[in-house]
Coordinates of C-alpha atoms in Angstrom, one line a residue:
Chain N
M1 CA -69.5 65.3 244.9
T2 CA -72.6 66.3 245.3
T3 CA -76.2 65.1 247.2
T4 CA -78.4 63.8 244.4
T5 CA -82.4 62.9 245.4
I6 CA -84.1 60.5 242.8
T7 CA -87.2 59.1 243.8
L8 CA -86.7 54.9 242.3
N9 CA -89.8 53.0 242.2
G10 CA -91.6 55.1 245.0
R11 CA -88.5 55.3 247.3
K12 CA -86.3 58.5 247.7
V13 CA -82.5 57.3 247.1
Q14 CA -79.9 60.1 248.5
A15 CA -76.5 59.5 247.3
E16 CA -73.5 62.0 247.5
V17 CA -72.3 61.2 243.7
P18 CA -69.6 62.9 241.5
S19 CA -70.8 65.4 238.5
R20 CA -70.1 62.8 235.9
T21 CA -72.2 59.8 237.5
S22 CA -74.6 58.6 234.7
L23 CA -78.1 58.0 236.1
A24 CA -78.3 54.2 235.3
D25 CA -74.6 54.1 237.2
F26 CA -77.1 56.1 240.3
I27 CA -79.5 53.4 239.9
R28 CA -77.1 50.0 239.7
E29 CA -73.7 51.3 242.4
H30 CA -75.9 53.6 245.1
A31 CA -79.4 52.0 244.7
G32 CA -78.6 48.4 244.0
L33 CA -80.4 47.8 241.6
T34 CA -79.4 45.8 238.6
G35 CA -81.9 45.3 236.3
T36 CA -80.7 48.4 234.4
H37 CA -78.4 47.4 232.1
L38 CA -75.5 48.6 230.2
G39 CA -74.7 47.8 226.6
C40 CA -73.3 50.3 224.5
E41 CA -73.0 53.3 227.3
H42 CA -73.2 55.9 224.2
G43 CA -77.3 55.7 223.8
I44 CA -77.7 53.3 221.1
C45 CA -78.4 49.9 222.0
G46 CA -81.3 50.9 224.9
A47 CA -80.5 48.4 227.1
C48 CA -80.6 51.3 230.0
T49 CA -84.2 52.5 229.2
I50 CA -85.7 53.6 232.1
E51 CA -88.6 55.6 232.6
M52 CA -88.9 58.9 234.0
D53 CA -91.8 61.1 234.9
G54 CA -93.5 59.2 232.9
E55 CA -91.6 59.1 229.9
I56 CA -88.5 56.7 228.7
A57 CA -85.0 58.0 228.8
R58 CA -81.3 56.3 228.2
S59 CA -80.0 56.4 231.7
C60 CA -76.3 55.9 230.6
I61 CA -75.9 59.1 228.8
T62 CA -78.3 61.0 231.3
L63 CA -76.5 62.7 234.3
A64 CA -77.7 61.7 237.7
V65 CA -76.9 65.1 238.8
A66 CA -79.4 66.8 236.1
C67 CA -82.3 64.5 237.2
D68 CA -82.2 65.7 240.2
G69 CA -85.9 65.6 242.2
A70 CA -87.1 63.4 239.2
S71 CA -89.3 60.0 239.7
V72 CA -87.5 57.2 238.1
R73 CA -89.3 53.8 237.5
T74 CA -86.9 51.1 236.8
I75 CA -87.4 47.2 235.2
E76 CA -88.1 46.3 239.0
G77 CA -90.5 48.9 239.6
F78 CA -92.7 47.3 236.7
D79 CA -94.0 44.3 239.1
D80 CA -97.4 45.2 239.5
D81 CA -98.2 47.3 236.5
P82 CA -101.0 44.9 234.7
L83 CA -99.6 46.2 231.1
M84 CA -96.1 44.8 232.1
A85 CA -97.3 41.7 233.2
R86 CA -99.2 41.2 230.2
L87 CA -96.1 42.1 228.1
R88 CA -93.6 39.5 230.2
K89 CA -96.5 37.0 229.3
A90 CA -96.3 37.3 225.6
F91 CA -92.5 38.1 225.8
T92 CA -92.4 34.0 227.5
E93 CA -94.6 32.9 225.1
E94 CA -93.3 34.4 221.7
H95 CA -89.5 33.7 222.5
A96 CA -88.9 37.0 222.8
L97 CA -86.0 36.9 224.4
Q98 CA -82.6 34.2 224.6
C99 CA -79.8 35.7 227.1
G100 CA -82.2 38.3 228.6
Y101 CA -79.7 41.3 228.4
C102 CA -81.6 43.8 225.8
T103 CA -84.8 42.8 227.9
P104 CA -85.5 45.2 230.6
G105 CA -84.9 48.1 228.2
M106 CA -87.2 46.3 225.3
L107 CA -89.7 46.1 227.7
I108 CA -89.7 49.5 229.0
A109 CA -89.4 50.6 225.5
A110 CA -92.6 48.6 224.4
R111 CA -94.7 49.1 227.6
D112 CA -94.2 53.1 226.7
L113 CA -95.3 52.7 222.7
I114 CA -98.3 50.9 223.8
H115 CA -99.5 53.2 226.3
R116 CA -98.9 56.3 224.6
G117 CA -100.5 54.7 221.5
A118 CA -98.1 55.7 218.9
A119 CA -98.2 52.4 217.0
R120 CA -100.5 50.3 215.2
T121 CA -98.8 48.4 212.5
L122 CA -95.8 45.5 212.8
S123 CA -94.4 48.2 210.7
D124 CA -94.5 51.2 213.2
I125 CA -93.2 48.3 216.1
R126 CA -90.4 47.8 214.1
V127 CA -89.8 51.6 213.1
A128 CA -90.2 52.0 217.0
M129 CA -88.4 49.2 218.3
S130 CA -85.6 50.2 216.7
G131 CA -83.9 52.1 219.1
N132 CA -83.7 48.5 221.7
L133 CA -80.7 46.4 220.0
C134 CA -80.8 42.6 220.5
R135 CA -78.2 39.7 219.7
C136 CA -79.9 36.7 220.1
T137 CA -83.9 37.0 218.4
G138 CA -83.7 38.4 215.2
Y139 CA -86.2 40.5 216.8
A140 CA -89.1 38.5 215.0
G141 CA -90.5 37.4 218.5
I142 CA -90.3 40.5 220.0
I143 CA -92.0 42.3 217.5
A144 CA -94.5 39.5 217.6
A145 CA -94.9 39.6 221.8
V146 CA -95.4 43.6 221.2
K147 CA -98.3 43.2 218.5
R148 CA -100.4 40.4 220.6
V149 CA -100.1 43.1 223.1
L150 CA -100.9 45.7 221.4
D151 CA -103.8 44.0 219.4
E152 CA -105.3 43.1 223.0
E153 CA -104.9 46.5 224.0
S154 CA -106.6 48.3 220.8
A155 CA -109.4 45.8 221.3
K156 CA -110.0 47.0 224.9
G157 CA -109.9 50.3 223.8
A158 CA -107.0 51.2 226.0
L159 CA -105.0 53.2 224.1
N160 CA -103.8 56.6 224.3
A161 CA -104.5 56.9 228.0
Q162 CA -101.6 59.4 228.4
A163 CA -102.4 62.0 225.6
G164 CA -102.3 65.9 226.9
V165 CA -101.1 64.9 230.1
D166 CA -100.0 67.9 232.6
G167 CA -99.6 70.3 229.1
A168 CA -97.0 73.4 229.9
A169 CA -95.7 71.5 233.0
R170 CA -94.2 68.9 230.7
L171 CA -91.7 71.1 228.6
G172 CA -88.0 70.1 228.4
P173 CA -86.1 68.0 228.8
V174 CA -88.0 65.0 230.9
G175 CA -86.0 64.5 234.4
T176 CA -85.8 68.4 234.7
H177 CA -89.1 69.2 236.1
A178 CA -88.7 69.5 239.7
L179 CA -87.3 72.2 241.0
N180 CA -87.5 74.5 237.9
G181 CA -85.7 77.8 238.5
A182 CA -84.1 77.4 241.8
Y183 CA -80.9 78.3 241.6
D184 CA -78.4 75.6 243.2
G185 CA -75.1 77.1 242.6
I186 CA -72.3 75.2 242.6
I187 CA -73.3 72.1 243.0
A188 CA -70.8 69.3 242.1
A189 CA -67.1 70.4 241.9
G190 CA -65.9 67.7 240.4
I191 CA -64.3 63.9 241.4
P192 CA -62.4 64.5 244.8
R193 CA -59.7 62.5 244.9
K194 CA -59.6 59.3 246.3
Q195 CA -59.3 59.5 250.7
T196 CA -55.8 57.2 250.4
S197 CA -53.8 60.1 250.3
S198 CA -53.1 62.3 253.3
G199 CA -51.5 64.8 251.3
Chain F
M1 CA -67.1 54.7 228.4
K2 CA -67.1 56.7 231.6
P3 CA -66.8 60.3 231.2
G4 CA -64.2 62.9 232.6
A5 CA -64.3 64.7 235.8
F6 CA -65.5 68.3 235.4
E7 CA -67.4 71.0 237.1
Y8 CA -71.2 71.2 236.7
H9 CA -73.7 74.3 237.5
R10 CA -76.9 74.5 237.1
P11 CA -78.2 78.2 237.0
S12 CA -81.5 79.6 236.7
T13 CA -81.5 82.3 234.7
M14 CA -80.0 82.5 231.1
A15 CA -77.9 85.7 232.1
E16 CA -76.1 83.7 234.7
A17 CA -75.8 81.0 232.0
A18 CA -73.8 83.6 230.1
A19 CA -71.6 84.5 233.0
I20 CA -70.4 81.4 234.2
L21 CA -69.9 80.0 230.4
S22 CA -67.7 83.0 229.9
S23 CA -65.5 82.2 232.9
D24 CA -64.2 79.5 231.2
Q25 CA -63.8 79.5 227.5
D26 CA -63.2 75.6 227.5
A27 CA -66.7 75.2 229.1
K28 CA -70.0 73.1 227.4
I29 CA -73.6 74.0 227.6
I30 CA -75.5 70.7 228.3
A31 CA -79.2 70.6 227.7
G32 CA -80.7 67.1 227.4
G33 CA -77.5 65.7 226.6
Q34 CA -78.3 63.6 224.0
T35 CA -75.4 64.2 221.6
L36 CA -72.9 65.5 224.4
G37 CA -73.2 62.8 227.0
P38 CA -72.3 59.7 224.5
M39 CA -69.3 62.1 223.4
L40 CA -68.6 62.8 227.4
N41 CA -69.0 58.4 227.6
L42 CA -66.4 58.3 225.1
R43 CA -64.2 61.1 226.0
L44 CA -64.3 62.8 222.7
A45 CA -65.2 65.7 224.7
Q46 CA -63.6 66.5 228.4
P47 CA -64.8 70.3 228.8
P48 CA -63.6 71.2 232.2
L49 CA -67.1 72.7 233.2
L50 CA -70.6 71.8 232.0
V51 CA -73.4 74.6 232.6
D52 CA -76.6 72.8 232.6
I53 CA -79.4 75.1 231.1
T54 CA -82.1 72.8 231.4
R55 CA -83.9 74.0 235.0
I56 CA -84.0 77.9 233.6
P57 CA -87.6 78.5 232.8
E58 CA -87.1 80.9 229.9
G59 CA -85.5 77.8 228.0
K60 CA -88.9 76.2 228.2
A61 CA -91.1 79.3 227.4
V62 CA -92.9 79.4 224.3
T63 CA -94.5 82.4 222.3
D64 CA -97.2 82.4 219.8
T65 CA -97.6 85.5 218.3
A66 CA -99.6 86.6 215.1
N67 CA -96.5 86.0 212.6
S68 CA -94.1 83.7 214.5
V69 CA -93.8 80.8 217.3
T70 CA -90.9 81.3 219.2
Y71 CA -89.6 77.6 221.2
G72 CA -87.1 78.3 224.4
A73 CA -83.7 76.2 223.2
C74 CA -84.6 73.5 225.8
I75 CA -87.7 72.1 224.0
S76 CA -87.4 68.9 223.5
H77 CA -88.0 66.6 220.1
A78 CA -90.7 64.8 221.8
N79 CA -92.7 68.2 222.8
I80 CA -93.0 69.2 219.2
E81 CA -93.8 65.3 218.5
D82 CA -96.6 65.0 220.9
G83 CA -98.3 68.9 220.1
R84 CA -97.7 70.6 223.3
V85 CA -96.2 73.0 221.8
P86 CA -98.0 75.3 218.7
D87 CA -96.6 74.3 215.1
P88 CA -96.9 76.6 212.8
T89 CA -96.3 74.6 209.7
G90 CA -99.7 72.6 210.4
G91 CA -97.7 69.4 211.3
F92 CA -94.6 69.3 209.3
L93 CA -92.3 70.0 212.4
R94 CA -94.4 67.4 214.3
R95 CA -93.4 65.0 211.6
V96 CA -89.7 65.9 211.7
A97 CA -90.0 65.6 215.0
R98 CA -91.2 62.3 215.0
G99 CA -88.6 60.8 213.0
I100 CA -85.6 62.0 215.2
A101 CA -83.4 59.3 216.5
Y102 CA -85.8 57.2 218.8
R103 CA -88.6 58.0 221.5
A104 CA -86.2 57.6 225.0
V105 CA -84.0 60.4 223.3
R106 CA -86.5 62.5 221.5
T107 CA -87.3 63.1 225.5
R108 CA -84.2 64.4 226.4
G109 CA -83.0 66.0 222.8
T110 CA -83.6 69.9 222.2
I111 CA -84.0 71.8 219.5
G112 CA -81.6 74.1 220.7
G113 CA -79.0 71.6 221.7
S114 CA -79.4 69.7 217.9
L115 CA -79.0 73.7 216.2
A116 CA -76.0 74.8 219.0
H117 CA -73.9 71.3 217.9
A118 CA -74.6 72.2 214.0
D119 CA -74.2 68.3 212.8
P120 CA -75.2 68.7 208.9
A121 CA -76.6 65.3 209.3
A122 CA -78.9 66.6 212.3
D123 CA -82.4 66.9 211.1
W124 CA -83.5 70.2 212.7
I125 CA -80.8 72.2 210.4
S126 CA -82.2 70.9 207.2
A127 CA -85.7 71.1 208.1
L128 CA -86.3 74.7 209.6
S129 CA -84.0 76.1 206.7
V130 CA -86.7 75.8 204.8
L131 CA -88.7 78.3 207.1
E132 CA -87.7 81.6 207.9
V133 CA -86.0 81.2 211.3
E134 CA -84.6 83.6 214.1
I135 CA -81.5 82.5 216.3
G136 CA -82.1 84.0 219.5
I137 CA -78.4 84.1 221.1
L138 CA -77.5 85.9 224.4
G139 CA -74.4 86.6 225.7
P140 CA -72.7 88.2 228.9
S141 CA -73.6 91.4 228.3
S142 CA -76.0 92.0 225.3
S143 CA -78.6 89.6 222.9
R144 CA -78.5 89.5 219.1
R145 CA -81.1 87.6 216.6
V146 CA -79.4 85.8 213.4
P147 CA -80.6 84.4 210.6
L148 CA -80.7 79.9 211.2
R149 CA -79.4 80.3 207.6
Q150 CA -76.6 82.4 208.3
F151 CA -76.0 80.8 211.7
M152 CA -74.4 77.8 210.8
R153 CA -71.2 78.2 209.4
G154 CA -69.8 74.8 208.9
A155 CA -70.0 70.8 210.0
L156 CA -69.8 71.5 213.9
S157 CA -69.4 75.2 213.5
T158 CA -71.7 78.0 214.5
D159 CA -72.1 81.6 214.7
L160 CA -71.8 81.6 218.7
G161 CA -69.1 83.3 220.0
Q162 CA -67.6 82.8 223.4
G163 CA -69.5 83.0 226.0
E164 CA -72.9 82.9 223.5
I165 CA -75.9 80.9 224.4
L166 CA -78.3 79.6 221.9
A167 CA -81.5 80.6 223.7
S168 CA -84.1 80.2 221.3
V169 CA -85.6 79.3 218.0
S170 CA -88.5 82.1 216.2
V171 CA -90.2 80.1 213.1
A172 CA -92.4 82.5 211.1
K173 CA -95.6 81.2 210.2
P174 CA -95.8 80.0 206.2
S175 CA -98.8 80.5 204.6
P176 CA -101.4 77.8 206.0
R177 CA -101.4 76.8 201.7
A178 CA -98.0 76.2 201.9
R179 CA -97.1 72.0 201.5
F180 CA -94.1 70.8 203.0
G181 CA -92.2 67.2 202.4
Y182 CA -89.5 65.8 204.4
A183 CA -87.7 62.5 203.8
K184 CA -84.5 61.4 205.1
I185 CA -81.9 58.4 204.0
C186 CA -80.3 56.2 207.2
R187 CA -78.3 53.0 207.2
K188 CA -81.2 52.1 210.0
V189 CA -84.0 53.7 211.4
G190 CA -83.2 56.3 213.6
G191 CA -79.2 56.9 212.2
F192 CA -78.2 60.0 211.8
G193 CA -79.3 60.5 208.4
E194 CA -76.9 60.3 205.0
A195 CA -79.1 62.5 203.2
I196 CA -82.2 64.3 204.2
G197 CA -84.3 65.8 201.9
V198 CA -86.5 69.1 202.4
V199 CA -89.5 70.1 199.8
R200 CA -91.8 73.2 200.5
R201 CA -94.3 74.0 197.3
N202 CA -95.8 78.1 198.1
P203 CA -99.1 78.5 196.7
D204 CA -97.4 80.5 194.3
G205 CA -96.4 77.6 192.7
K206 CA -92.4 78.2 193.5
V207 CA -91.0 75.3 195.0
Q208 CA -88.1 75.4 197.8
I209 CA -85.5 72.5 197.9
I210 CA -83.2 72.3 200.8
A211 CA -80.4 69.7 200.2
G212 CA -79.0 68.2 203.6
A213 CA -76.7 65.9 205.4
S214 CA -73.5 66.3 203.4
A215 CA -70.4 67.3 204.7
R216 CA -71.4 70.9 204.6
P217 CA -74.5 73.4 205.7
P218 CA -77.9 72.3 204.2
I219 CA -77.5 73.6 200.4
V220 CA -80.5 76.4 200.2
I221 CA -82.2 76.4 196.7
E222 CA -85.0 79.2 196.5
D223 CA -86.6 78.5 193.7
G224 CA -86.6 75.2 192.1
A225 CA -88.6 76.0 188.9
D226 CA -84.9 74.6 186.9
F227 CA -85.5 71.1 188.9
V228 CA -88.9 70.9 189.4
A229 CA -91.6 70.1 187.4
G230 CA -95.2 69.1 189.2
R231 CA -94.3 66.2 191.1
S232 CA -91.2 64.9 189.1
L233 CA -87.4 66.3 189.4
D234 CA -85.0 66.4 187.3
Q235 CA -82.2 64.1 189.3
I236 CA -79.6 64.7 187.1
R237 CA -79.5 68.2 186.7
L238 CA -80.1 68.3 190.5
S239 CA -77.2 66.3 191.5
E240 CA -74.8 68.5 188.8
Y241 CA -76.1 71.6 190.7
L242 CA -75.7 69.8 194.1
V243 CA -71.9 69.6 192.7
A244 CA -71.5 72.5 192.0
Q245 CA -72.6 73.6 195.4
G246 CA -70.1 71.5 197.4
L247 CA -72.1 67.8 197.4
E248 CA -69.3 65.4 197.1
D249 CA -69.2 64.1 193.5
S250 CA -69.2 60.5 193.3
P251 CA -72.1 58.8 192.2
Y252 CA -73.6 57.3 195.5
E253 CA -73.5 60.7 196.9
R254 CA -75.3 62.6 193.9
A255 CA -78.2 59.2 193.9
I256 CA -78.7 59.7 197.3
H257 CA -79.5 63.5 197.5
T258 CA -81.5 63.4 194.7
A259 CA -83.6 60.4 195.6
V260 CA -84.5 61.8 198.6
I261 CA -85.6 65.1 197.8
Q262 CA -87.5 63.3 195.1
R263 CA -89.2 61.3 198.3
A264 CA -89.6 64.6 199.7
L265 CA -91.4 66.1 196.7
H266 CA -93.4 63.0 196.3
E267 CA -94.6 63.9 200.5
S268 CA -95.6 67.2 199.8
W269 CA -97.9 66.5 197.6
Q270 CA -99.6 64.2 200.5
A271 CA -99.7 66.5 202.6

C-alpha cells in the first residue's frame, strides 16, 4: 500500500492504495465520486475521461500512484463551470443522451475540445469526439449539441483560452508535474494479503 | 479488468531507473501507460515490477541545436501537437501527433513509449523513419545511440537489451525545403493504422517513401524514382516491390498500402 494524495475537485484526498489501483477506482472507491464511469476499462470507450492538471485523460488506464500530487476534476467538479453549464443545457435540448452512461466522459471531452479551440466544423467535432463511445444516441444529438455551444463560443471570440499555458513546465504526461525529481524510493510493494489470515 | 499486483518504483534519475530495471528481468518501464495500461488491465502483461520514469527531469528535457532537436523519452504526443516543443520539420511532427489515438490518450502517451513498444501499427515508428533519427539508450553502466531504422527489429521487438532504457529521441533537422505527407487507413478514427504511408520530397527532387503498419518494421524506400512521377504513383509496381519486401501478398494489403502512400504523396504537394 502506498499513500497517494490527489486533489479532487479542489479537495485534497489522501488514501492508502495498492499500486495497481487505477485513477478511476481511486476516484470512485476512495473518494466516493461515482460520476466517473467505467465502460471498457482499456482506454477505448472514453466513459472514464477526467480532467487532470488542465488536460483530459483516461482514468481507467492511469495508475493512481502515478498521479500523486496531481489535481483532478471529475464531472462533479464542473457544477459551477459556465461552459459546462451551456454544454449540459445543449445536451438536454439536442437529446444528446439516453441512458447517460457515456455522458460524463462526453461532456468533459466536449468541454476540452471547445476550451482548446481545437474544432471549427462538424467534421472536426466528429473526429475529436471519436474517442468517446455512445451506444444509445447514434451521435447525431451529441455532435449537434457540441456544435451549438462551439458556435456560441466562436461568436463571443472566446476560443483558444488555453493556448500557451505554462510552457515548459507542462512537458511530459499530464499528472506527473508535481514532485518532479523527488525520489520516493519504493512507494508501493505489491498488494498486501487480506487481514483475514493470521499466518 | 483490473491489473495483477506489482511493485512500483518511481526513481528520479535515468541511472537509478536502469539500476532498478536490471534487478528483475521481468520488470517493465512505464511512462504514460497508454499501451501498457490496457495490457495490465487485460492481464496480457503481468510484470512483477514497474519502473515509472515520468518524474525524471531528463525524460522531459528538450535540446534544440543547429543540427537536431532531441526529445526526452517522456515528451507526450500532446506536447508535440500543441507546439510546446520545437518541431524541426516545420509542422510534420505536429501533424502526425494530432492524429494519434484521441486527445485524452495523447496527453499521457509518450514518444519514447511508442517507439520502445515497437508496434508496427503505431504512428511514430513510421513517421520518424522518413527522418534521420537516433535513439539514445541508457543502460546500467553505459549509454549508446542507435539509428532508428536499426532500433526496431520486428513487431514488438527492439534493440533494447536487459536493463536498458530508451532515454531520448534525436531528430536531425531536414532541409526547410523538404515537403512531407502522412496518411493512415484505420477502421475507426483514432484506431491503430492498418496501413500508414509517409512521403518526403527533397529539394533535389528525390522522393523517400515509408510503408508502415504491416506485420514488420516500416519498409523504407530511399529513392522512390521507380514509383513516383510528380504527383502520381505507380501503385501496381509499388505493390510488387512491397510484397517483395515482406508485405502480406493479398489484394487487400496491396490496395491499402499503396492507396495510403498515394494519399501521403498528395498531402506532400499540399504542404
